[in-house]
Coordinates of C-alpha atoms in Angstrom, one line a residue:
Chain A
M32 CA 73.4 79.7 129.2
E33 CA 71.0 82.5 129.2
R34 CA 70.5 84.8 126.2
I35 CA 71.9 87.7 128.0
L36 CA 74.8 87.5 130.1
F37 CA 76.0 90.7 132.3
G38 CA 79.7 91.5 132.2
D39 CA 82.2 93.4 134.4
N40 CA 84.8 95.9 132.3
Q41 CA 82.6 98.9 133.8
F42 CA 83.2 98.0 137.3
F43 CA 87.1 97.8 136.7
A44 CA 87.7 100.5 134.4
V45 CA 87.9 98.8 131.6
N46 CA 86.9 100.8 128.7
H47 CA 88.2 100.8 125.1
I48 CA 87.4 104.0 123.9
S49 CA 88.6 106.4 126.2
D50 CA 91.1 106.2 129.4
E51 CA 88.8 109.3 130.9
K52 CA 85.9 107.0 130.5
S53 CA 87.8 104.6 132.4
R54 CA 88.6 106.7 135.3
S55 CA 84.8 108.3 135.7
Q56 CA 84.1 104.5 135.9
A57 CA 86.5 103.8 138.6
I58 CA 85.4 106.8 140.8
R59 CA 81.5 105.5 140.1
F60 CA 82.3 101.8 141.1
K61 CA 84.7 102.8 144.2
S62 CA 82.3 101.1 146.5
D63 CA 81.1 97.5 146.3
E64 CA 77.6 99.1 147.2
A65 CA 77.8 100.6 143.7
I66 CA 78.3 97.1 142.2
V67 CA 75.9 95.3 143.8
K68 CA 73.3 97.8 143.3
T69 CA 73.7 97.3 139.2
L70 CA 74.1 94.0 139.7
D71 CA 70.6 93.9 141.0
N72 CA 69.5 96.2 138.1
A73 CA 70.3 93.7 135.8
M74 CA 68.9 91.0 137.7
E75 CA 65.7 93.2 137.9
S76 CA 65.8 93.3 133.9
G77 CA 66.1 89.7 133.9
V78 CA 69.5 88.9 133.6
N79 CA 70.9 86.7 136.2
T80 CA 74.4 85.4 135.2
F81 CA 77.2 87.7 135.8
M82 CA 80.6 87.0 133.7
C83 CA 83.2 88.5 135.6
T84 CA 87.0 88.4 135.9
T85 CA 88.6 87.2 139.1
H86 CA 89.4 90.7 140.5
D87 CA 90.3 90.6 144.5
R88 CA 86.9 93.2 144.5
I89 CA 84.7 90.2 142.8
G90 CA 85.4 88.3 146.3
N91 CA 83.6 90.9 148.2
I92 CA 80.5 90.6 145.9
C93 CA 80.5 87.0 146.1
G94 CA 80.3 87.9 150.1
V95 CA 76.9 89.7 149.6
I96 CA 75.8 86.8 147.4
R97 CA 76.3 84.2 150.1
N98 CA 74.9 86.2 152.6
N99 CA 71.8 86.9 150.8
P100 CA 70.9 83.5 149.6
E101 CA 67.3 83.7 149.0
K102 CA 67.5 86.9 147.0
Y103 CA 70.4 85.6 144.8
K104 CA 69.0 82.3 144.7
D105 CA 69.0 82.0 140.6
F106 CA 72.1 84.2 140.2
K107 CA 75.1 82.6 138.4
I108 CA 78.5 83.7 138.2
Y109 CA 80.8 82.6 135.4
P110 CA 84.4 83.1 136.7
C111 CA 86.8 84.3 133.7
M112 CA 90.3 83.6 135.0
P113 CA 92.7 85.1 135.4
Y114 CA 92.7 88.7 136.0
A115 CA 95.5 89.1 133.4
H116 CA 97.0 92.6 134.9
K117 CA 97.8 91.3 138.4
Y118 CA 100.0 88.8 136.9
A119 CA 101.6 91.0 133.7
N120 CA 102.3 93.6 136.3
A121 CA 103.9 91.1 138.5
V122 CA 106.0 89.3 135.5
T123 CA 107.2 93.1 134.9
E124 CA 108.2 93.6 138.5
L125 CA 109.3 90.0 139.0
G126 CA 109.9 88.4 136.0
I127 CA 107.9 84.9 134.9
M128 CA 109.7 82.7 137.8
G129 CA 109.3 85.3 140.3
T130 CA 105.6 85.5 139.4
L131 CA 105.0 81.8 139.9
K132 CA 106.7 81.6 143.0
A133 CA 104.5 84.5 144.1
F134 CA 101.2 83.1 143.1
V135 CA 101.6 79.3 142.9
P136 CA 100.3 78.0 146.5
G137 CA 102.2 76.1 148.5
N138 CA 106.0 75.1 147.9
F139 CA 104.9 73.4 144.7
L140 CA 107.9 75.4 142.8
G141 CA 110.2 74.6 145.3
S142 CA 110.0 70.8 145.2
M143 CA 109.6 71.2 141.3
F144 CA 113.0 72.6 141.4
K145 CA 114.5 70.2 144.1
G146 CA 117.2 67.7 142.6
G147 CA 117.1 69.6 139.2
V148 CA 115.2 66.7 137.4
A149 CA 113.5 67.1 134.1
F150 CA 110.1 68.4 134.6
L151 CA 107.2 66.1 134.1
S152 CA 103.9 67.2 131.7
K153 CA 102.1 66.2 134.8
D154 CA 104.0 68.9 136.6
Y155 CA 102.6 71.6 134.4
I156 CA 99.0 70.7 134.7
S157 CA 99.3 70.2 138.0
M158 CA 100.5 73.8 138.4
M159 CA 98.0 75.3 136.4
E160 CA 95.2 73.1 138.3
L161 CA 96.6 74.9 141.6
L162 CA 96.8 78.3 139.8
I163 CA 92.8 77.7 139.0
D164 CA 91.8 76.4 142.4
A165 CA 93.9 79.8 143.9
E166 CA 91.4 82.0 141.5
M167 CA 88.1 79.7 142.1
K168 CA 88.6 80.3 146.0
M169 CA 86.8 83.6 146.1
F170 CA 83.7 81.8 144.4
K171 CA 83.1 79.1 147.0
G172 CA 79.2 78.5 147.4
I173 CA 78.2 80.2 144.6
N174 CA 76.8 78.6 141.2
T175 CA 79.4 79.1 138.8
P176 CA 78.1 76.4 135.9
V177 CA 80.8 77.9 133.4
I178 CA 84.5 79.2 133.9
F179 CA 86.4 80.5 131.5
L180 CA 89.8 80.9 130.6
Q181 CA 90.7 84.9 129.8
N182 CA 91.7 85.7 126.0
V183 CA 95.1 86.9 126.6
V184 CA 95.8 83.2 128.2
T185 CA 93.8 81.3 125.6
D186 CA 95.5 83.3 122.7
L187 CA 98.8 83.2 124.1
L188 CA 98.2 79.3 124.3
L189 CA 96.6 79.2 121.2
G190 CA 99.7 81.1 119.5
L191 CA 102.1 78.8 121.3
N192 CA 100.0 76.0 119.9
M193 CA 99.8 74.5 123.7
T194 CA 96.6 72.8 122.8
D195 CA 96.8 70.4 125.6
I196 CA 97.1 72.9 128.2
L197 CA 93.7 74.4 127.0
V198 CA 92.6 70.6 127.2
G199 CA 93.9 70.5 130.3
F200 CA 91.8 73.9 131.9
Y201 CA 88.8 72.1 130.3
N202 CA 89.2 68.7 131.8
H203 CA 89.9 70.7 135.5
V204 CA 87.1 72.6 135.4
K205 CA 85.0 69.7 134.7
K206 CA 86.2 67.4 136.7
K207 CA 86.8 69.5 140.2
Y208 CA 83.9 72.2 139.6
N209 CA 81.6 70.1 137.8
A210 CA 81.3 73.0 135.7
E211 CA 81.7 73.7 131.6
A212 CA 84.5 75.2 130.6
G213 CA 84.6 78.4 128.5
F214 CA 87.2 80.0 126.0
I215 CA 87.5 83.7 125.7
T216 CA 89.4 84.7 122.3
M217 CA 90.0 87.4 120.0
N218 CA 90.7 84.6 117.2
M219 CA 87.7 82.5 117.6
P220 CA 88.2 80.8 113.9
K221 CA 91.5 79.8 114.8
L222 CA 90.6 78.6 118.5
L223 CA 87.7 76.4 117.3
Q224 CA 89.8 74.6 114.8
I225 CA 92.4 73.3 117.3
L226 CA 89.4 72.6 119.9
E227 CA 88.1 70.4 117.4
D228 CA 90.8 69.1 116.4
A229 CA 91.7 68.3 120.0
G230 CA 88.3 66.1 120.6
I231 CA 86.7 68.8 122.2
Q232 CA 83.0 69.0 120.9
N233 CA 80.3 71.9 120.8
P234 CA 83.1 74.1 122.7
I235 CA 81.8 77.4 124.4
I236 CA 83.9 80.1 122.9
C237 CA 83.2 83.9 123.7
S238 CA 84.5 86.1 121.2
S239 CA 84.3 89.8 119.8
I240 CA 81.3 89.8 117.4
N241 CA 80.0 93.2 116.1
K242 CA 78.8 94.7 112.5
S243 CA 82.2 96.8 112.3
G244 CA 84.4 93.8 112.7
F245 CA 86.2 95.0 115.6
R246 CA 88.8 92.3 117.2
M247 CA 87.1 90.0 114.9
S248 CA 91.1 88.5 114.0
G249 CA 90.7 87.0 110.1
G250 CA 87.7 89.5 109.5
R251 CA 84.1 89.5 109.7
A252 CA 83.1 87.2 106.8
L253 CA 84.9 84.6 107.9
Y254 CA 83.4 84.9 111.6
E255 CA 80.2 85.0 109.8
K256 CA 81.1 81.4 107.9
V257 CA 82.4 79.9 111.1
L258 CA 79.0 81.0 112.6
A259 CA 77.0 79.6 109.4
E260 CA 78.9 76.1 109.3
K261 CA 80.5 75.2 112.3
K262 CA 79.0 73.6 115.2
F263 CA 79.6 75.4 118.8
R264 CA 78.3 77.5 121.4
P265 CA 79.1 80.9 120.8
I266 CA 79.0 83.8 123.2
A267 CA 79.1 87.1 121.4
M268 CA 80.9 90.3 123.2
Q269 CA 81.9 93.5 122.3
V270 CA 78.8 93.7 120.0
F271 CA 79.0 97.6 120.0
G272 CA 82.6 97.4 118.6
G273 CA 84.1 99.4 121.3
G274 CA 81.6 102.1 121.1
A275 CA 82.0 102.3 117.2
I276 CA 78.2 101.2 116.4
Q277 CA 74.7 102.8 117.3
A278 CA 73.3 100.4 120.0
K279 CA 70.1 99.1 118.1
E280 CA 72.1 98.7 114.8
A281 CA 74.7 96.7 117.0
L282 CA 72.2 94.6 118.6
E283 CA 70.3 94.2 115.4
Y284 CA 73.5 92.6 113.6
V285 CA 74.2 90.5 116.4
C286 CA 70.7 89.3 117.2
S287 CA 70.5 88.4 113.0
L288 CA 73.8 86.0 113.5
P289 CA 72.8 82.1 113.5
Q290 CA 74.1 80.0 116.7
I291 CA 75.1 82.8 119.1
E292 CA 73.6 81.2 122.0
S293 CA 74.5 84.2 124.4
I294 CA 75.2 88.2 123.9
L295 CA 77.6 89.5 126.7
F296 CA 77.4 93.2 127.7
G297 CA 78.1 95.6 130.4
A298 CA 76.2 99.1 131.7
S299 CA 76.5 101.1 134.3
S300 CA 73.3 102.8 134.4
K301 CA 69.8 101.3 135.2
A302 CA 68.4 103.0 131.9
N303 CA 71.2 101.7 129.8
I304 CA 70.7 97.9 131.1
E305 CA 67.1 97.7 130.3
D306 CA 67.1 99.4 127.2
T307 CA 69.7 96.8 125.7
V308 CA 67.7 93.7 127.2
S309 CA 64.7 95.0 125.5
T310 CA 66.2 96.0 122.6
I311 CA 67.7 92.6 122.2
H312 CA 64.5 90.8 122.9
A313 CA 62.5 92.6 120.4
F314 CA 65.3 91.7 117.8
D315 CA 65.2 88.2 118.9
S316 CA 61.3 88.2 118.8
K317 CA 61.4 89.6 115.0
P318 CA 62.1 86.7 112.8
A319 CA 59.1 84.8 114.5
I320 CA 56.8 87.9 113.9
A321 CA 57.8 87.7 110.5
E322 CA 57.3 84.3 110.3
A323 CA 53.8 84.4 111.4
E324 CA 53.2 87.2 108.9
H325 CA 54.0 85.2 105.9
Chain B
M131 CA 108.3 81.4 104.8
I132 CA 110.5 83.5 106.8
N133 CA 112.5 81.4 109.4
V134 CA 112.7 82.7 112.8
A135 CA 113.9 82.0 116.2
L136 CA 113.7 83.8 119.5
I137 CA 116.5 84.1 122.6
G138 CA 115.1 85.0 125.6
A139 CA 111.5 83.8 126.1
G140 CA 110.3 86.3 129.1
K141 CA 107.1 88.3 128.9
M142 CA 107.6 89.9 125.7
G143 CA 109.9 86.8 124.2
L144 CA 106.8 84.7 124.7
S145 CA 104.2 87.6 123.7
H146 CA 106.4 87.5 120.4
L147 CA 106.3 84.0 120.2
A148 CA 102.7 83.5 120.2
I149 CA 102.2 86.1 117.4
L150 CA 104.8 84.5 115.3
G151 CA 103.8 81.4 116.0
A152 CA 100.3 82.3 114.3
H153 CA 101.4 84.2 111.6
P154 CA 101.1 83.0 108.0
E155 CA 104.7 83.8 106.7
V156 CA 106.5 82.5 109.8
K157 CA 108.2 79.4 110.7
V158 CA 109.7 79.4 114.5
V159 CA 113.1 77.4 114.0
G160 CA 114.3 77.6 117.7
V161 CA 113.9 79.3 120.8
C162 CA 116.7 79.7 123.5
D163 CA 116.3 80.4 127.1
T164 CA 118.3 79.4 130.2
A165 CA 115.2 78.8 132.3
K166 CA 114.3 75.0 131.9
L167 CA 110.8 75.2 133.5
I168 CA 110.2 77.4 130.4
T169 CA 112.2 75.5 127.7
E170 CA 110.8 72.2 128.8
A171 CA 107.2 73.6 128.5
L172 CA 108.0 75.0 125.0
T173 CA 109.5 71.5 123.8
K174 CA 106.6 69.3 125.4
Y175 CA 103.8 71.2 124.5
S176 CA 104.8 73.8 121.6
G177 CA 107.2 71.3 119.9
F178 CA 109.6 74.1 119.5
N179 CA 113.0 73.4 119.0
C180 CA 114.6 74.5 122.4
Y181 CA 118.3 75.6 123.4
T182 CA 120.1 77.0 126.0
D183 CA 123.0 78.6 124.2
Y184 CA 122.3 81.1 121.2
L185 CA 125.0 80.6 119.3
E186 CA 124.7 76.6 119.2
M187 CA 121.3 77.5 118.0
I188 CA 122.1 79.8 115.2
E189 CA 124.6 77.4 113.7
E190 CA 122.2 74.8 113.8
V191 CA 118.7 76.0 112.8
K192 CA 120.5 79.3 110.6
P193 CA 117.5 81.4 110.9
D194 CA 116.6 84.5 108.6
A195 CA 115.9 86.4 111.6
V196 CA 116.3 86.3 115.2
F197 CA 114.1 88.1 117.9
V198 CA 116.4 89.4 120.8
A199 CA 114.3 89.9 124.0
V200 CA 116.9 89.3 126.6
P201 CA 117.5 91.9 129.6
T202 CA 118.7 95.1 128.1
K203 CA 122.2 94.6 129.2
L204 CA 122.7 91.5 126.9
H205 CA 121.3 93.0 123.8
A206 CA 124.6 94.8 122.4
P207 CA 127.0 91.5 122.4
I208 CA 124.0 89.3 121.3
V209 CA 122.9 91.8 118.3
E210 CA 126.6 92.4 117.6
K211 CA 127.2 88.4 116.9
L212 CA 124.0 88.5 115.1
I213 CA 124.5 91.5 112.6
A214 CA 127.8 89.7 111.8
K215 CA 126.2 86.5 110.6
G216 CA 123.7 89.0 108.5
I217 CA 120.7 88.1 110.5
H218 CA 117.6 90.3 110.4
I219 CA 116.9 91.4 114.1
F220 CA 114.3 92.6 115.9
A221 CA 115.3 93.8 119.1
E222 CA 113.2 94.3 122.5
K223 CA 113.7 98.3 124.0
P224 CA 115.3 99.8 124.8
F225 CA 118.2 99.2 122.4
G226 CA 121.0 99.3 124.7
L227 CA 122.2 100.6 128.2
N228 CA 124.1 103.5 126.8
P229 CA 124.5 105.2 123.0
E230 CA 127.8 104.1 123.2
E231 CA 126.6 100.5 122.8
G232 CA 124.2 101.0 120.3
I233 CA 126.1 103.4 117.9
P234 CA 128.6 101.2 116.7
L235 CA 125.8 98.5 115.9
V236 CA 123.7 100.9 114.2
K237 CA 126.8 101.3 111.7
M238 CA 127.5 97.8 111.1
A239 CA 123.6 96.7 110.4
K240 CA 124.0 99.2 107.6
E241 CA 127.2 97.8 106.6
H242 CA 125.5 94.0 106.3
N243 CA 122.3 95.5 105.1
I244 CA 120.1 93.7 107.6
V245 CA 116.8 94.4 108.3
N246 CA 116.8 96.1 111.9
M247 CA 113.9 96.9 114.3
V248 CA 113.3 97.8 118.2
G249 CA 110.2 97.0 119.7
Y250 CA 108.5 100.4 120.3
H251 CA 105.2 99.0 119.9
T252 CA 103.5 102.4 120.5
K253 CA 104.1 103.9 117.6
F254 CA 102.0 101.1 115.8
V255 CA 98.8 102.0 117.6
G256 CA 96.4 103.7 115.3
T257 CA 95.4 107.1 117.6
F258 CA 99.2 107.8 117.6
Q259 CA 99.8 107.1 113.8
E260 CA 96.8 109.5 113.2
V261 CA 98.6 112.1 115.2
K262 CA 101.7 111.5 113.2
K263 CA 99.5 112.2 109.9
I264 CA 98.0 115.5 111.5
V265 CA 101.3 116.9 112.8
D266 CA 103.1 115.9 109.1
L267 CA 100.3 117.8 107.6
N268 CA 101.1 120.9 109.6
L269 CA 97.2 121.3 110.8
I270 CA 97.5 122.5 113.8
G271 CA 99.8 125.5 113.2
D272 CA 103.1 126.3 115.1
I273 CA 103.5 124.1 117.5
Y274 CA 104.8 126.0 120.4
H275 CA 104.3 123.2 123.4
F276 CA 104.3 119.3 124.2
Q277 CA 103.3 117.3 127.3
A278 CA 104.4 113.8 127.0
E279 CA 103.2 111.3 129.9
A280 CA 103.0 107.9 130.6
Y281 CA 102.0 106.2 133.8
G282 CA 101.5 102.8 135.3
P283 CA 101.5 100.6 137.9
V284 CA 104.6 98.4 137.9
V285 CA 106.3 99.2 141.4
I286 CA 103.6 100.3 144.0
K287 CA 105.4 98.6 147.0
N288 CA 108.9 98.8 148.7
K289 CA 109.8 95.3 147.2
Q290 CA 111.9 94.8 144.1
N291 CA 114.5 92.0 143.7
N292 CA 115.8 91.6 140.0
W293 CA 117.2 92.6 136.7
R294 CA 114.8 95.5 136.5
A295 CA 115.8 96.8 140.3
D296 CA 119.4 97.4 139.0
P297 CA 120.4 100.4 137.1
S298 CA 123.5 98.5 135.6
E299 CA 121.2 96.0 133.8
G300 CA 118.6 98.4 132.5
G301 CA 116.0 98.5 135.2
G302 CA 114.3 101.6 136.5
C303 CA 111.4 103.3 135.2
L304 CA 113.7 105.8 132.6
M305 CA 115.1 102.6 130.8
D306 CA 111.8 100.6 130.9
Y307 CA 108.9 103.1 130.8
T308 CA 110.2 106.5 130.0
C309 CA 112.0 105.4 126.8
H310 CA 108.6 104.5 125.1
V311 CA 107.6 108.2 125.7
I312 CA 110.9 109.5 124.2
D313 CA 110.9 107.3 121.5
L314 CA 107.1 108.4 120.6
L315 CA 108.0 112.2 120.8
N316 CA 110.9 111.8 118.5
Y317 CA 108.7 110.1 116.1
L318 CA 105.7 112.1 116.5
I319 CA 107.0 115.9 116.5
A320 CA 111.0 115.7 116.1
P321 CA 113.7 114.5 118.0
V322 CA 114.7 115.6 121.0
T323 CA 118.0 117.5 121.1
E324 CA 118.2 119.4 124.4
V325 CA 117.3 118.5 127.9
Y326 CA 117.4 121.7 130.0
S327 CA 116.5 120.0 133.3
S328 CA 115.2 116.7 134.9
I329 CA 114.2 115.0 138.0
I330 CA 114.8 111.2 138.6
K331 CA 112.8 110.2 141.2
P332 CA 113.1 106.8 143.2
I333 CA 109.5 106.3 145.0
F334 CA 109.6 102.6 146.2
S335 CA 112.5 101.6 144.8
S336 CA 115.6 101.5 146.5
H337 CA 118.2 101.2 143.7
V338 CA 116.3 102.6 140.8
D339 CA 114.1 105.4 139.7
D340 CA 110.3 105.1 139.5
A341 CA 109.7 108.4 138.0
V342 CA 111.1 110.9 135.6
Y343 CA 110.4 114.5 134.6
A344 CA 112.2 116.9 132.3
L345 CA 112.0 120.2 130.4
M346 CA 113.2 119.5 126.7
K347 CA 113.7 121.1 123.5
L348 CA 113.0 119.3 120.2
D349 CA 115.0 119.8 116.9
N350 CA 112.0 122.0 115.5
D351 CA 112.8 124.3 118.6
V352 CA 109.8 123.0 120.4
T353 CA 109.7 123.0 124.0
G354 CA 107.9 120.8 125.9
V355 CA 107.4 118.5 129.5
L356 CA 108.2 115.1 129.8
S357 CA 106.5 113.3 133.0
V358 CA 106.7 109.7 133.5
N359 CA 105.7 107.5 136.5
W360 CA 105.6 103.8 136.7
S361 CA 104.1 103.9 140.4
D362 CA 101.0 105.1 139.8
E363 CA 98.1 102.5 140.8
T364 CA 95.5 104.9 139.6
Y365 CA 96.4 103.3 136.3
R366 CA 95.1 99.9 135.8
K367 CA 98.0 99.3 132.9
M368 CA 100.4 101.2 131.3
S369 CA 99.0 104.7 130.0
T370 CA 100.8 106.8 127.4
S371 CA 99.7 110.0 126.4
I372 CA 100.8 113.4 124.4
T373 CA 99.3 116.2 124.3
I374 CA 100.7 118.7 121.3
I375 CA 99.8 122.6 121.2
G376 CA 99.9 124.6 118.3
T377 CA 98.8 128.0 117.0
K378 CA 96.0 126.5 115.2
G379 CA 95.1 123.6 117.3
K380 CA 95.6 121.2 119.5
I381 CA 95.8 117.2 120.0
I382 CA 95.6 115.2 122.9
S383 CA 96.0 111.6 122.4
D384 CA 96.3 108.4 124.0
A385 CA 96.5 104.7 123.1
S386 CA 92.7 104.8 123.5
E387 CA 91.2 108.0 122.2
L388 CA 92.4 111.1 120.1
K389 CA 91.1 114.1 120.8
V390 CA 92.1 117.3 118.3
Y391 CA 90.7 121.0 118.3
F392 CA 90.6 123.0 115.3
K393 CA 90.5 126.7 115.4
N394 CA 89.4 127.1 111.8
E395 CA 87.3 125.1 109.5
F396 CA 89.9 125.8 106.5
D397 CA 92.5 123.5 108.3
C398 CA 90.7 120.6 109.1
P399 CA 91.6 117.7 107.3
P400 CA 88.8 115.3 105.9
G401 CA 86.7 113.3 108.7
Y402 CA 87.3 116.6 110.8
S403 CA 85.7 120.0 111.7
K404 CA 86.2 123.3 113.7
G405 CA 86.1 122.9 117.2
W406 CA 86.7 119.1 119.4
N407 CA 87.0 116.1 117.0
V408 CA 86.9 112.6 118.8
K409 CA 88.2 109.6 117.4
N410 CA 88.8 106.3 119.1
V411 CA 91.2 103.7 118.4
T412 CA 88.4 101.2 117.4
E413 CA 87.8 103.1 114.2
L414 CA 91.6 103.9 113.7
T415 CA 92.9 100.3 114.1
E416 CA 93.6 98.0 111.2
D417 CA 92.6 94.8 111.5
V418 CA 95.1 92.0 111.9
D419 CA 95.5 88.4 111.4
F420 CA 96.2 87.6 114.8
Y421 CA 95.6 89.2 118.2
L422 CA 97.0 89.2 121.1
R423 CA 97.3 91.8 124.1
G424 CA 96.8 94.7 121.3
E425 CA 96.7 95.2 117.4
E426 CA 100.4 97.0 117.7
Y427 CA 102.1 94.0 118.8
S428 CA 101.1 92.0 116.0
A429 CA 101.3 94.8 113.5
Q430 CA 104.9 95.5 114.5
I431 CA 105.8 92.1 113.8
D432 CA 104.4 91.8 110.6
Y433 CA 105.9 95.0 109.5
F434 CA 109.3 93.4 110.3
I435 CA 108.4 90.3 108.3
Q436 CA 107.2 92.3 105.4
A437 CA 110.2 94.1 105.4
I438 CA 112.3 91.2 105.3
M439 CA 110.2 90.0 102.3
G440 CA 110.8 93.1 100.9
K441 CA 107.7 94.4 100.8
T442 CA 108.0 97.4 102.8
E443 CA 110.5 99.7 104.0
N444 CA 112.5 99.2 106.8
N445 CA 112.4 102.8 108.4
I446 CA 110.1 102.9 111.3
N447 CA 111.6 101.8 115.1
T448 CA 115.3 101.0 113.4
F449 CA 118.3 100.9 115.7
E450 CA 119.0 104.3 114.2
T451 CA 115.7 105.6 115.9
A452 CA 116.0 103.7 119.1
C453 CA 119.9 104.4 119.6
Q454 CA 118.8 107.9 119.3
T455 CA 116.3 107.3 122.3
D456 CA 119.0 105.9 124.2
Q457 CA 121.0 109.2 123.3
I458 CA 118.1 111.2 125.0
I459 CA 118.0 108.7 128.0
Q460 CA 121.3 110.0 128.4
M461 CA 120.6 113.2 128.2
I462 CA 118.0 113.4 130.9
K463 CA 120.7 111.5 133.7
Q464 CA 123.0 114.1 132.8
K465 CA 120.8 116.8 133.2
A466 CA 119.3 115.1 136.3
V467 CA 118.9 118.0 139.3
A468 CA 120.5 116.7 142.8
L469 CA 117.6 115.6 144.9

C-alpha cells in the first residue's frame, strides 16, 4: 500500500465536526467533475490511491477512470463497502428482511425461504458474497488491490462475535477479486485479536489513530501498545481527531508511531492536499535525518 | 456480570446486541425474534441462545435485564410481563403507542423497583449534554424562544409497506422521529405543557405522517417551534438540532457542533468568552470501550448496566420521562389542524 491514501468523506458530506460544513461540501461537490478535479489534484501531489465508499456516485467516477486509461494507469481504488446509510435508511423503511429482499440480487432469498427448511451456513456466506459482488460491479475494469469492509459492519460483526462472516469476507475478496481484504474499525485492538485468533495473519486494519484519542476505543495507550507489539498492517484514519488537533501536530504524532503503513486523509482544496502530503513526507524523513546526524 | 436477554433482533436490537456482546460486565443469555433468518444466524455464528417465544426464554434463561426492541405496539404487553417478574428493562423508543399504555407501567416499575430506561440516545450526545449544563446554570438569561428540529431521509419516495407505515402500530414521523426531539426538549429546557397548534403532514406516505410542525409552550412558560421532517433527502442521516434564545445569549446545537453566543463576559462559564463560541462533539465526547454507530449508543447501554449494578442513579430516560413524551405526542395529534 502507498504511504498516503486519499479518502472520500469530503465528497459525500461526511463531516464529523459540523453539519454546516457537510452542507457546504455537498454543494461544492455537486458535480462529478469537481470530484474528479480534486482526485487529479491528489494525483499531482503523488497520491495515487483513492479509498472510497461504494456510494452510487463513485460509479460515475469509475466511468471517468475507465475512459482515460492512460491518465489513470497508476491509479488505484480501495473500495469500502457497503455505503452504510443506503442500507440503514432502507432498514428503517423496509425492515431487515425487506432490505435484504431489495438488495440481494436475483431470487436468492425467495429460493432460500421456499420449503421452510433450515438455513445453512453456506446460505449466509453465499448471501454475503452476492452483496459484495453487487457492490463491486461499479469497479469493473479498475485496479482494486485492497477491498475494505466498512466499520459499521465490521464492528457489528465484531460485537456479535460473527468471526466466520469476517473470514468469509476475507476469503471471497481474495478468491474472486484477487485482492486483499481490509477491515475498517473503531475497535482496532479487539478486532485484531479476533482476526488473529481466526488465523488471519498480518491483516490490513484501518482505524482512527490520532493524538487526541478520538474514536480509539479502549484508549490511545492501548492502541500504541498494540502498534508496538503486534504484527499487522495498520492504516491510520481520522488522524486530525475530527478537527480537534492542529494539522502539523496531528501528522507528527501519526508519523512517529511504529508500523503504520498508510495514512488516510481527505481534503477539498489543492493547497490542503499539497500541505498534508508534504508535511507527512517531511515527518517521515525526519528520523532518518536525525540518525544521520548522530 | 449482568445476565441480559434481547427481545426483537431488528435494526436497533442487533445494534444493542453487538454493544452488549462487547460489554465487559454483560453476559448475553438469550435472544428472541420471530425471523428465522436472523435467529439461525445468531445461533450459528454468534452462539447465542435463541428463542421465538420470549416467555419461554425468560423462564429458561432467567435474565437480570431485558432489552425490548420490538415494534412499538408490542412494547406494553411485553414490558408489563417483565416488570411483574422483577426484571430490569431497557425498552426502545417510543415507550408506547399512547400514554394510556405507559402510565400504569410507570407506576408498576416504581412498585417493583426495577431499573427502567427507554432508548432516547440523543441525550448521551456530548454537544447536547453541554447544552444541558449551560441551560441548567442559567447562563443565557431568561429563555424566551426555542426551535427544536430534526430532518432526515427515511421516506423519500411513494413506497412503504411495513409497520412503520401503519399508524396503529406506531409508524410515522411523529412516533418515530418527532419523539426524539420532544424528549430532548423536555430534558434540555422544560417539559412541554401545551401544544397551541400543529400540522401533521403526509408527503410521500399514504397512511402516516412524514412531517410535523407545532407551536408549543413549556412548563417554564417558554414558547417555541417544533419542526420535524423525515422526507428530506438533503440530509444524509437523521439530524437533530435545537436553538435556544435567551436575554443574555443564544445556543445552537446539533449532534456534531455546539455554538453558543454570550452577550456579556461575566456570564460565560470557563472555556467560553463573550460573543460566539464553537465546540465540536469530538471535544465534548467521552470515550467508550466499544464503538458502534456513535458513542451515545454505547454510553446509554453502559448507563443502564451501571444503574443495575447500583453504580449510578436511574434518572435519565426513565419510563416516566418517556411516557411524558408520549403524552406530548398525543397533544400534538389532538391539536392538529385539518389540512
